[in-house]
Every structure is written in structure tokens, then in C-alpha cells.
mmCIF file of C-alpha atoms in Angstrom:
data_model
loop_
_atom_site.group_PDB
_atom_site.id
_atom_site.type_symbol
_atom_site.label_atom_id
_atom_site.label_comp_id
_atom_site.label_asym_id
_atom_site.label_seq_id
_atom_site.Cartn_x
_atom_site.Cartn_y
_atom_site.Cartn_z
ATOM 1 C CA MET A 1 95.288 119.124 94.369
ATOM 2 C CA ASN A 2 92.039 117.577 93.199
ATOM 3 C CA ASN A 3 89.620 116.176 95.778
ATOM 4 C CA GLY A 4 86.344 116.930 94.026
ATOM 5 C CA PRO A 5 83.434 114.750 92.907
ATOM 6 C CA ASP A 6 85.324 113.331 89.913
ATOM 7 C CA LEU A 7 87.171 111.050 92.355
ATOM 8 C CA HIS A 8 84.723 108.205 91.603
ATOM 9 C CA LEU A 9 84.081 107.728 95.321
ATOM 10 C CA LYS A 10 81.393 105.136 96.030
ATOM 11 C CA THR A 11 79.626 104.089 99.200
ATOM 12 C CA ASP A 12 77.988 100.970 97.734
ATOM 13 C CA LEU A 13 80.163 98.173 96.404
ATOM 14 C CA GLN A 14 77.783 97.219 93.591
ATOM 15 C CA GLY A 15 77.889 100.713 92.112
ATOM 16 C CA ALA A 16 81.661 100.744 92.423
ATOM 17 C CA VAL A 17 82.011 97.348 90.728
ATOM 18 C CA SER A 18 79.719 98.470 87.921
ATOM 19 C CA GLU A 19 81.993 101.412 87.159
ATOM 20 C CA ALA A 20 85.132 99.293 87.531
ATOM 21 C CA LEU A 21 83.777 96.831 84.969
ATOM 22 C CA GLN A 22 82.828 99.594 82.590
ATOM 23 C CA LEU A 23 86.180 101.352 82.753
ATOM 24 C CA ARG A 24 88.313 98.245 83.469
ATOM 25 C CA ARG A 25 90.115 99.957 86.317
ATOM 26 C CA PRO A 26 91.195 98.920 89.860
ATOM 27 C CA LEU A 27 88.923 99.446 92.840
ATOM 28 C CA LEU A 28 90.226 100.322 96.307
ATOM 29 C CA THR A 29 87.915 99.741 99.295
ATOM 30 C CA HIS A 30 88.545 100.931 102.852
ATOM 31 C CA LEU A 31 87.258 98.316 105.287
ATOM 32 C CA ASN A 32 87.621 100.517 108.354
ATOM 33 C CA ALA A 33 88.681 104.043 109.247
ATOM 34 C CA ASP A 34 92.253 102.883 109.872
ATOM 35 C CA THR A 35 94.403 100.819 107.521
ATOM 36 C CA SER A 36 92.559 97.683 106.338
ATOM 37 C CA TRP A 37 91.961 97.596 102.580
ATOM 38 C CA VAL A 38 90.772 95.474 99.683
ATOM 39 C CA LEU A 39 92.309 96.107 96.274
ATOM 40 C CA SER A 40 90.095 94.583 93.560
ATOM 41 C CA LEU A 41 91.727 94.077 90.173
ATOM 42 C CA LEU A 42 89.994 92.939 87.004
ATOM 43 C CA TYR A 43 91.645 89.945 85.414
ATOM 44 C CA PRO A 44 93.371 91.210 82.253
ATOM 45 C CA GLU A 45 91.735 90.195 79.017
ATOM 46 C CA GLY A 46 93.273 86.974 77.732
ATOM 47 C CA SER A 47 94.517 85.889 81.155
ATOM 48 C CA SER A 48 93.461 82.709 82.953
ATOM 49 C CA ARG A 49 90.924 83.091 85.721
ATOM 50 C CA PRO A 50 88.700 80.837 87.813
ATOM 51 C CA ALA A 51 85.275 80.015 86.447
ATOM 52 C CA GLY A 52 82.780 82.753 87.258
ATOM 53 C CA ARG A 53 85.396 85.188 88.544
ATOM 54 C CA TYR A 54 86.110 88.668 87.202
ATOM 55 C CA LEU A 55 87.830 90.331 90.157
ATOM 56 C CA TYR A 56 91.053 89.365 91.928
ATOM 57 C CA ASN A 57 90.864 90.601 95.532
ATOM 58 C CA VAL A 58 93.937 91.547 97.572
ATOM 59 C CA LEU A 59 93.222 91.898 101.309
ATOM 60 C CA ILE A 60 95.679 94.216 103.066
ATOM 61 C CA ASP A 61 96.337 94.407 106.842
ATOM 62 C CA PRO A 62 92.924 93.195 108.053
ATOM 63 C CA TRP A 63 91.857 94.155 111.578
ATOM 64 C CA LEU A 64 88.077 94.262 111.715
ATOM 65 C CA GLN A 65 86.996 94.374 115.357
ATOM 66 C CA GLY A 66 88.027 93.879 118.951
ATOM 67 C CA PRO A 67 91.087 95.292 120.698
ATOM 68 C CA GLN A 68 94.643 95.051 119.485
ATOM 69 C CA SER A 69 97.620 95.051 121.789
ATOM 70 C CA ASP A 70 101.360 94.646 121.383
ATOM 71 C CA LEU A 71 103.424 92.884 124.059
ATOM 72 C CA ALA A 72 100.613 93.111 126.656
ATOM 73 C CA ALA A 73 97.398 95.015 127.277
ATOM 74 C CA TRP A 74 98.966 97.005 130.103
ATOM 75 C CA PHE A 75 101.683 98.165 127.725
ATOM 76 C CA SER A 76 99.577 99.147 124.711
ATOM 77 C CA GLN A 77 95.984 98.502 123.689
ATOM 78 C CA GLN A 78 93.707 100.121 121.113
ATOM 79 C CA TRP A 79 90.141 99.845 119.831
ATOM 80 C CA HIS A 80 88.469 101.136 116.688
ATOM 81 C CA VAL A 81 86.344 104.232 117.301
ATOM 82 C CA VAL A 82 84.612 103.907 113.930
ATOM 83 C CA ASP A 83 83.044 100.506 113.277
ATOM 84 C CA SER A 84 84.523 98.518 110.417
ATOM 85 C CA SER A 85 82.221 98.318 107.410
ATOM 86 C CA VAL A 86 82.302 94.520 107.781
ATOM 87 C CA GLN A 87 82.606 92.914 111.199
ATOM 88 C CA THR A 88 83.821 89.486 110.111
ATOM 89 C CA ILE A 89 85.628 87.834 107.228
ATOM 90 C CA ALA A 90 82.358 86.015 106.484
ATOM 91 C CA ASP A 91 80.702 89.422 106.015
ATOM 92 C CA LEU A 92 83.505 90.515 103.711
ATOM 93 C CA THR A 93 83.308 87.290 101.719
ATOM 94 C CA SER A 94 79.570 87.781 101.296
ATOM 95 C CA CYS A 95 80.132 91.306 99.945
ATOM 96 C CA LEU A 96 82.795 90.113 97.534
ATOM 97 C CA ARG A 97 80.595 87.210 96.432
ATOM 98 C CA ASP A 98 77.729 89.613 95.719
ATOM 99 C CA ALA A 99 80.121 91.810 93.730
ATOM 100 C CA GLU A 100 81.148 88.826 91.610
ATOM 101 C CA SER A 101 77.520 87.844 91.062
ATOM 102 C CA PHE A 102 76.776 91.357 89.869
ATOM 103 C CA ALA A 103 79.840 91.281 87.624
ATOM 104 C CA GLY A 104 78.706 87.977 86.136
ATOM 105 C CA ARG A 105 75.264 89.376 85.342
ATOM 106 C CA SER A 106 76.799 92.473 83.799
ATOM 107 C CA ARG A 107 79.269 90.720 81.489
ATOM 108 C CA PRO A 108 79.017 87.780 79.089
ATOM 109 C CA VAL A 109 80.979 84.660 80.005
ATOM 110 C CA SER A 110 84.276 84.797 78.123
ATOM 111 C CA SER A 111 85.460 81.907 76.035
ATOM 112 C CA GLU A 112 88.923 82.540 77.498
ATOM 113 C CA GLN A 113 87.769 81.660 81.012
ATOM 114 C CA SER A 114 89.588 78.726 82.549
ATOM 115 C CA ASP A 115 90.697 77.193 85.805
ATOM 116 C CA ALA A 116 94.375 77.501 84.904
ATOM 117 C CA PHE A 117 94.828 79.873 87.857
ATOM 118 C CA PRO A 118 92.133 78.655 90.246
ATOM 119 C CA GLY A 119 92.764 80.701 93.388
ATOM 120 C CA PRO A 120 92.115 79.373 96.922
ATOM 121 C CA LYS A 121 90.020 76.186 96.678
ATOM 122 C CA LEU A 122 89.291 72.942 98.439
ATOM 123 C CA GLY A 123 88.429 70.273 95.899
ATOM 124 C CA ASN A 124 86.057 71.837 93.376
ATOM 125 C CA GLN A 125 84.344 74.200 95.805
ATOM 126 C CA SER A 126 85.587 77.763 95.977
ATOM 127 C CA LEU A 127 85.882 78.752 99.632
ATOM 128 C CA SER A 128 86.898 82.360 99.487
ATOM 129 C CA TYR A 129 86.712 85.445 97.333
ATOM 130 C CA ILE A 130 89.826 86.703 99.106
ATOM 131 C CA ASP A 131 92.560 85.677 96.679
ATOM 132 C CA VAL A 132 95.637 86.787 98.607
ATOM 133 C CA VAL A 133 96.446 88.462 101.932
ATOM 134 C CA VAL A 134 99.230 91.047 102.328
ATOM 135 C CA ILE A 135 100.616 91.943 105.771
ATOM 136 C CA SER A 136 102.915 94.963 106.032
ATOM 137 C CA HIS A 137 103.985 94.802 109.707
ATOM 138 C CA GLU A 138 103.991 92.396 112.633
ATOM 139 C CA PHE A 139 102.053 94.769 114.915
ATOM 140 C CA THR A 140 98.560 93.563 115.720
ATOM 141 C CA ASP A 141 96.751 96.497 114.115
ATOM 142 C CA HIS A 142 98.226 95.135 110.852
ATOM 143 C CA CYS A 143 98.675 91.443 111.658
ATOM 144 C CA ASN A 144 95.628 90.625 113.748
ATOM 145 C CA PHE A 145 95.179 87.030 114.881
ATOM 146 C CA GLU A 146 91.442 87.282 115.579
ATOM 147 C CA THR A 147 90.788 88.508 112.038
ATOM 148 C CA LEU A 148 93.307 86.313 110.234
ATOM 149 C CA LYS A 149 92.045 83.113 111.854
ATOM 150 C CA GLN A 150 88.725 83.621 110.044
ATOM 151 C CA ILE A 151 90.341 83.427 106.594
ATOM 152 C CA GLN A 152 90.417 80.112 104.765
ATOM 153 C CA PRO A 153 93.779 78.330 105.320
ATOM 154 C CA GLU A 154 94.213 77.734 101.568
ATOM 155 C CA THR A 155 94.538 81.490 100.983
ATOM 156 C CA PRO A 156 98.157 82.455 100.225
ATOM 157 C CA VAL A 157 99.650 85.075 102.546
ATOM 158 C CA PHE A 158 102.532 87.417 101.748
ATOM 159 C CA ALA A 159 104.098 89.059 104.791
ATOM 160 C CA THR A 160 107.171 90.950 105.852
ATOM 161 C CA LYS A 161 109.793 88.906 107.707
ATOM 162 C CA LYS A 162 108.708 89.408 111.330
ATOM 163 C CA ALA A 163 105.036 89.231 110.447
ATOM 164 C CA MET A 164 105.667 86.000 108.551
ATOM 165 C CA GLN A 165 107.365 84.455 111.571
ATOM 166 C CA LEU A 166 104.417 85.422 113.758
ATOM 167 C CA ILE A 167 101.841 84.051 111.312
ATOM 168 C CA LEU A 168 103.759 80.795 110.904
ATOM 169 C CA SER A 169 103.729 80.361 114.683
ATOM 170 C CA TRP A 170 99.918 80.554 114.619
ATOM 171 C CA ARG A 171 99.691 77.761 112.012
ATOM 172 C CA LEU A 172 96.675 79.322 110.316
ATOM 173 C CA PHE A 173 97.689 79.068 106.656
ATOM 174 C CA ASP A 174 99.089 76.476 104.298
ATOM 175 C CA LYS A 175 101.350 78.957 102.468
ATOM 176 C CA VAL A 176 103.011 82.013 103.972
ATOM 177 C CA HIS A 177 105.545 83.764 101.755
ATOM 178 C CA PRO A 178 108.134 86.405 102.675
ATOM 179 C CA ILE A 179 107.877 89.667 100.756
ATOM 180 C CA SER A 180 111.141 90.302 98.931
ATOM 181 C CA CYS A 181 112.760 93.734 98.930
ATOM 182 C CA LEU A 182 113.395 95.661 95.747
ATOM 183 C CA SER A 183 117.065 95.866 94.914
ATOM 184 C CA ASN A 184 118.862 99.145 94.253
ATOM 185 C CA SER A 185 121.470 97.309 92.191
ATOM 186 C CA ASN A 186 119.156 95.231 89.980
ATOM 187 C CA HIS A 187 116.613 97.516 88.330
ATOM 188 C CA ASP A 188 114.631 94.619 86.856
ATOM 189 C CA TRP A 189 112.133 94.219 89.676
ATOM 190 C CA ARG A 190 110.212 91.240 88.288
ATOM 191 C CA ASN A 191 112.204 88.510 90.042
ATOM 192 C CA ASN A 192 111.532 90.210 93.392
ATOM 193 C CA THR A 193 107.777 90.396 92.957
ATOM 194 C CA SER A 194 106.664 87.161 91.296
ATOM 195 C CA SER A 195 105.471 83.925 92.910
ATOM 196 C CA ASP A 196 103.784 80.691 91.850
ATOM 197 C CA ASP A 197 100.941 81.629 94.198
ATOM 198 C CA LEU A 198 100.277 84.863 92.304
ATOM 199 C CA PRO A 199 98.938 85.236 88.776
ATOM 200 C CA PRO A 200 101.689 86.188 86.305
ATOM 201 C CA TRP A 201 100.323 89.709 85.863
ATOM 202 C CA LEU A 202 100.559 90.545 89.610
ATOM 203 C CA GLY A 203 103.564 91.146 91.866
ATOM 204 C CA ILE A 204 104.227 92.029 95.519
ATOM 205 C CA ALA A 205 107.463 93.515 96.884
ATOM 206 C CA ARG A 206 108.789 95.728 99.671
ATOM 207 C CA ILE A 207 110.698 98.996 99.687
ATOM 208 C CA THR A 208 112.714 99.679 102.820
ATOM 209 C CA THR A 209 114.281 102.732 104.430
ATOM 210 C CA ASN A 210 118.024 102.901 104.934
ATOM 211 C CA ARG A 211 119.228 102.704 108.532
ATOM 212 C CA ASP A 212 115.815 101.535 109.767
ATOM 213 C CA ALA A 213 116.718 98.332 111.588
ATOM 214 C CA LEU A 214 113.087 97.517 112.454
ATOM 215 C CA TYR A 215 111.822 98.356 108.944
ATOM 216 C CA PHE A 216 109.120 100.390 110.646
ATOM 217 C CA HIS A 217 109.179 102.948 107.847
ATOM 218 C CA SER A 218 108.828 100.795 104.760
ATOM 219 C CA ALA A 219 106.362 100.330 101.919
ATOM 220 C CA ILE A 220 104.562 97.516 100.144
ATOM 221 C CA LEU A 221 104.559 97.713 96.346
ATOM 222 C CA ILE A 222 101.792 95.879 94.470
ATOM 223 C CA THR A 223 102.395 95.782 90.718
ATOM 224 C CA PHE A 224 99.890 94.707 88.078
ATOM 225 C CA ARG A 225 98.839 95.106 84.482
ATOM 226 C CA MET A 226 95.250 95.668 83.409
ATOM 227 C CA GLU A 227 95.737 95.209 79.686
ATOM 228 C CA PRO A 228 96.385 92.150 77.487
ATOM 229 C CA GLU A 229 100.021 91.062 77.526
ATOM 230 C CA SER A 230 102.135 92.818 74.888
ATOM 231 C CA GLU A 231 105.593 94.266 74.376
ATOM 232 C CA GLU A 232 104.287 97.776 75.141
ATOM 233 C CA GLN A 233 102.128 96.822 78.123
ATOM 234 C CA ARG A 234 101.834 99.320 80.948
ATOM 235 C CA ILE A 235 102.749 98.145 84.449
ATOM 236 C CA GLU A 236 101.022 100.018 87.256
ATOM 237 C CA GLY A 237 101.710 99.998 90.965
ATOM 238 C CA ILE A 238 100.182 100.791 94.347
ATOM 239 C CA VAL A 239 102.560 101.983 97.087
ATOM 240 C CA TYR A 240 101.166 101.236 100.552
ATOM 241 C CA THR A 241 103.096 102.736 103.465
ATOM 242 C CA PRO A 242 100.949 102.992 106.614
ATOM 243 C CA HIS A 243 103.693 104.510 108.791
ATOM 244 C CA GLY A 244 105.352 106.366 105.939
ATOM 245 C CA ILE A 245 108.682 105.700 104.273
ATOM 246 C CA ASN A 246 111.676 107.976 103.878
ATOM 247 C CA ALA A 247 110.593 109.610 100.648
ATOM 248 C CA ASP A 248 114.048 109.370 99.052
ATOM 249 C CA ASN A 249 113.834 105.577 99.146
ATOM 250 C CA LEU A 250 111.032 105.710 96.592
ATOM 251 C CA LYS A 251 113.563 106.855 93.993
ATOM 252 C CA VAL A 252 114.125 103.151 93.320
ATOM 253 C CA LEU A 253 110.812 103.259 91.454
ATOM 254 C CA LYS A 254 112.228 105.730 88.948
ATOM 255 C CA GLN A 255 114.989 103.227 88.132
ATOM 256 C CA ALA A 256 112.592 100.319 87.637
ATOM 257 C CA SER A 257 112.872 98.321 84.444
ATOM 258 C CA PRO A 258 110.362 97.725 82.942
ATOM 259 C CA PRO A 259 108.959 101.091 84.079
ATOM 260 C CA ILE A 260 106.309 101.161 86.812
ATOM 261 C CA SER A 261 103.619 103.831 86.703
ATOM 262 C CA VAL A 262 102.594 104.522 90.310
ATOM 263 C CA LEU A 263 98.833 104.798 90.333
ATOM 264 C CA ALA A 264 98.270 105.426 94.050
ATOM 265 C CA LEU A 265 100.252 106.230 97.172
ATOM 266 C CA LEU A 266 98.625 105.185 100.459
ATOM 267 C CA HIS A 267 100.266 107.360 103.127
ATOM 268 C CA GLY A 268 98.752 108.973 106.215
ATOM 269 C CA LEU A 269 98.437 112.642 107.101
ATOM 270 C CA HIS A 270 98.958 112.462 110.858
ATOM 271 C CA ASP A 271 102.390 112.928 112.421
ATOM 272 C CA ILE A 272 102.626 110.543 115.407
ATOM 273 C CA ARG A 273 105.533 110.424 117.841
ATOM 274 C CA LEU A 274 106.465 108.244 120.789
ATOM 275 C CA SER A 275 108.528 110.632 122.875
ATOM 276 C CA VAL A 276 111.100 111.812 120.278
ATOM 277 C CA LYS A 277 110.697 108.794 117.981
ATOM 278 C CA ARG A 278 108.541 109.417 114.919
ATOM 279 C CA LEU A 279 106.118 106.546 114.329
ATOM 280 C CA ASN A 280 103.966 107.887 111.489
ATOM 281 C CA LEU A 281 105.830 110.339 109.287
ATOM 282 C CA GLY A 282 102.799 112.432 108.385
ATOM 283 C CA ALA A 283 101.672 114.787 105.652
ATOM 284 C CA HIS A 284 104.908 116.653 104.928
ATOM 285 C CA ASN A 285 106.729 113.397 104.216
ATOM 286 C CA ALA A 286 103.743 112.230 102.168
ATOM 287 C CA LEU A 287 103.937 115.321 99.950
ATOM 288 C CA ARG A 288 107.559 114.589 99.180
ATOM 289 C CA ALA A 289 106.826 110.878 98.666
ATOM 290 C CA GLN A 290 104.075 111.739 96.210
ATOM 291 C CA ARG A 291 106.359 113.972 94.182
ATOM 292 C CA ILE A 292 109.108 111.368 94.024
ATOM 293 C CA SER A 293 106.771 108.502 93.166
ATOM 294 C CA GLY A 294 104.688 110.571 90.760
ATOM 295 C CA SER A 295 101.496 108.870 91.946
ATOM 296 C CA LYS A 296 98.216 109.921 90.372
ATOM 297 C CA TYR A 297 96.327 109.398 93.648
ATOM 298 C CA TRP A 298 97.272 110.079 97.244
ATOM 299 C CA VAL A 299 95.010 108.183 99.644
ATOM 300 C CA SER A 300 95.321 108.721 103.381
ATOM 301 C CA THR A 301 95.669 105.664 105.608
ATOM 302 C CA HIS A 302 96.277 104.717 109.264
ATOM 303 C CA ASP A 303 94.848 108.036 110.515
ATOM 304 C CA GLU A 304 92.005 106.761 112.695
ATOM 305 C CA ILE A 305 92.224 108.322 116.149
ATOM 306 C CA LYS A 306 91.596 105.133 118.075
ATOM 307 C CA ARG A 307 90.599 104.679 121.706
ATOM 308 C CA ALA A 308 93.837 103.825 123.466
ATOM 309 C CA ALA A 309 95.021 102.606 126.855
ATOM 310 C CA GLY A 310 98.200 101.330 128.419
ATOM 311 C CA PHE A 311 101.603 102.621 129.427
ATOM 312 C CA VAL A 312 102.703 103.679 125.924
ATOM 313 C CA ASN A 313 99.626 105.834 125.395
ATOM 314 C CA ARG A 314 100.940 108.385 127.901
ATOM 315 C CA PHE A 315 103.869 109.182 125.628
ATOM 316 C CA LEU A 316 102.129 109.252 122.237
ATOM 317 C CA LYS A 317 101.841 112.666 120.583
ATOM 318 C CA ARG A 318 99.692 113.170 117.491
ATOM 319 C CA LYS A 319 99.740 116.176 115.158
ATOM 320 C CA VAL A 320 96.593 116.084 113.040
ATOM 321 C CA TRP A 321 97.123 117.578 109.598
ATOM 322 C CA THR A 322 94.585 118.209 106.876
ATOM 323 C CA ILE A 323 95.666 118.400 103.262
ATOM 324 C CA GLU A 324 94.636 122.058 103.228
ATOM 325 C CA ASP A 325 96.778 122.854 106.282
ATOM 326 C CA VAL A 326 99.910 121.207 104.974
ATOM 327 C CA LEU A 327 99.595 122.895 101.568
ATOM 328 C CA LYS A 328 99.071 126.277 103.213
ATOM 329 C CA GLU A 329 102.164 125.798 105.360
ATOM 330 C CA GLU A 330 104.215 124.730 102.381
ATOM 331 C CA LYS A 331 102.983 127.713 100.392
ATOM 332 C CA ARG A 332 104.062 130.031 103.224
ATOM 333 C CA GLU A 333 107.513 128.415 103.189
ATOM 334 C CA LYS A 334 107.922 128.239 99.404
ATOM 335 C CA GLY A 335 106.019 131.337 98.290
ATOM 336 C CA ARG A 336 103.861 131.645 95.188
ATOM 337 C CA ILE A 337 103.529 128.429 93.163
ATOM 338 C CA GLU A 338 104.800 128.965 89.625
ATOM 339 C CA LEU A 339 103.623 126.780 86.769
ATOM 340 C CA ASP A 340 107.075 125.249 86.344
ATOM 341 C CA SER A 341 107.508 124.624 90.081
ATOM 342 C CA PRO A 342 107.518 121.054 91.464
ATOM 343 C CA LEU A 343 104.613 122.180 93.651
ATOM 344 C CA ALA A 344 102.503 122.704 90.542
ATOM 345 C CA ASP A 345 102.583 118.953 89.958
ATOM 346 C CA LEU A 346 100.109 118.572 92.826
ATOM 347 C CA ARG A 347 97.424 120.246 90.740
ATOM 348 C CA ASP A 348 97.007 116.959 88.888
ATOM 349 C CA VAL A 349 97.068 114.763 92.003
ATOM 350 C CA HIS A 350 93.807 113.346 93.348
ATOM 351 C CA PHE A 351 93.672 113.261 97.148
ATOM 352 C CA ALA A 352 91.144 111.016 98.882
ATOM 353 C CA ASN A 353 90.325 110.386 102.532
ATOM 354 C CA LEU A 354 88.054 107.339 102.422
ATOM 355 C CA GLY A 355 85.694 106.578 105.248
ATOM 356 C CA SER A 356 84.906 103.105 106.512
ATOM 357 C CA GLY A 357 83.242 101.156 103.701
ATOM 358 C CA GLU A 358 83.959 103.667 100.931
ATOM 359 C CA SER A 359 85.477 102.606 97.613
ATOM 360 C CA LEU A 360 87.598 104.584 95.172
ATOM 361 C CA LEU A 361 87.873 103.758 91.496
ATOM 362 C CA LEU A 362 91.452 104.387 90.337
ATOM 363 C CA VAL A 363 91.020 105.590 86.770
#
């Protein structure tokens, strides 16, 4: 397990963007200590992009400030303990705008640049550097009205079914799309991930857990290519599962055609239970999910120990794991790790626990 300085961890966005431009690799930024993220992808060479833009920004589960509650405050309410790195969507937009300005100064304007895929606009004036929003769950620490209402209504939103229904009821956005589930019977995943409101090199889909009626333990799959289109192009993917997913359900990725190379798995370390019901599946499940997905990076998410109140809080139990603890326990159970053991695969896995405002270059 590699968590050393070669992780390309950055605390300033400009430095992170500089390295992303140099290496032409995705950049993952943690907006808070919980589970709000921005995935910044460089437009592939030869692809259409808006004038002056180099990065396509995917905003995931934004909750920046204020309390969140489900059903009612007396039932469940939480607050961030660690301040978000940006307090408003305007702050985030300013950071992303500065990143684009830096990118423009660092690179010559390409003759291939066009407005063929313009992104969110009103007339000829670009309103937002947030290109798409992804919502994984309907709960308000993922689908937060006070944060979402700050985003420009022209921004396309992709949400799971119940979250989509909630967002539509708020009437905040012009286009809200359901996230389709990957099929176990049809291994060609492209029809489940594409949309007219996404560039052709990007896809969004969902992986669900069997016998999970509420789809609480599910994952979002974001697929993309970073290289010019060709017959031998490599498709990469990010698996985002804030509550964890039954690891066996990720086997669908091994059947994918064309193949998907999983670059990063976002899965928390903490095991959280409500009475006997497991809410967040924790580090042991994450280890198994990483092995099945074969991800190069494992990034922890949704592990902020928030200030909580309400009836439900009395019954929540949290087991805090570190990566060192869970590996030690597994070593005690499994014995010495041989070179040909599945456990040895973890020696090439990069683990990262990003703080609020930190960025990770996925090389």
C-alpha cells in the first residue's frame, strides 16, 4: 500500500492544475472533509471544447455549509466540523475560473478549439465552470438544496432516481437526467452511460447491490478517455461509493466491453451502523472492492465525524478504521503475505485521505 509523497497531493489548485496540464491526467479535489468532490478532466486532444476551456469539471454531491437534515431536524441533523474549502458555489466558480485562466496562460490556444460542445451557457456568456453535477443519493448530505440552488440552472444534473425526483420538485435546473444502471446481461456499457448533455468521451452510470431495495449501497461510475479517439483507446473509470457497495457487484466491471480500467475507488474507511443496520460498509469491504475493481487509487470518502443531533444520533455506532489498522487485522487473519497472494496486489495501490481543499493528481 503506497501512501507516500509520490501521490501528487496538492493543497493549491494552481499547482495541481499545472501538473495536470503537464501530465494530461485527471485531478480530484476534495471540497470538504466529507464527500463533496470536483473531478477535473482535460478535454482529449482533437475533441470539441468551449472557447478558452481546457478542463471539464464534474461536481459530485455538493454540500458546502449549514446543517443537513433528513425528514426533520428532530429526527436527524448534522453539521460539518471541518469548514469546506469553499463556502459557496460562487467561491468554487471563482477557483475554477482562476484554474482555467492559469491553464490558458500555460498552453497555446489550439486550432482545434470550437464551440461544438459549449457547456452551460446563457446566450454567448459562460455562466459556470461547473460543467455537470452528479448526485449519488437523495439524502441531504449528498443532495443539498441550499448548495444546489446556487448553481446555474443551465447546468445539467445527473442523479439517481429518488434524488432526481427530489431535485425536480425544487425546480432548480432545466435538465435533470436519471443515472442508468449498468446491465449484467449487456456487457457493452456505452448505451447506459452516454447522453446528449455529456461530451462523447464522458459517461455516467450506476452500479447497484442485489437485494438492496433502497439502493443505499450503490456506486456511481464515471467513465472517460484522456487520449485522442482511436480503435485502441483506453477507457478509464472512477468508482464513487460513499456508503460502500457490496464488493461482488463490482465484478460487472470485469465483464465490461470495451474494457474499463478503474483508475480510482472512492470508498470510506469508517464502519457506521444504525442499530444492526450497516450504513457505511467500511474499510474491510473497501479492501475487497479494491481487489475486485483493480483500482490504482483508493481514496477515502464520507468519513468526516460530523456534529450530530436528533433522535437517530442516539443509535448511530461508528467504528473508526485507519488503513494501517485494517491491514494489520487482515494480516493477522491471513498470515504472511506471499508475493503471489491477492494481498500482494495492494503493494501497488495508492491510498489517499484528502483533507478539505486538497487535490490529488491521478497519474
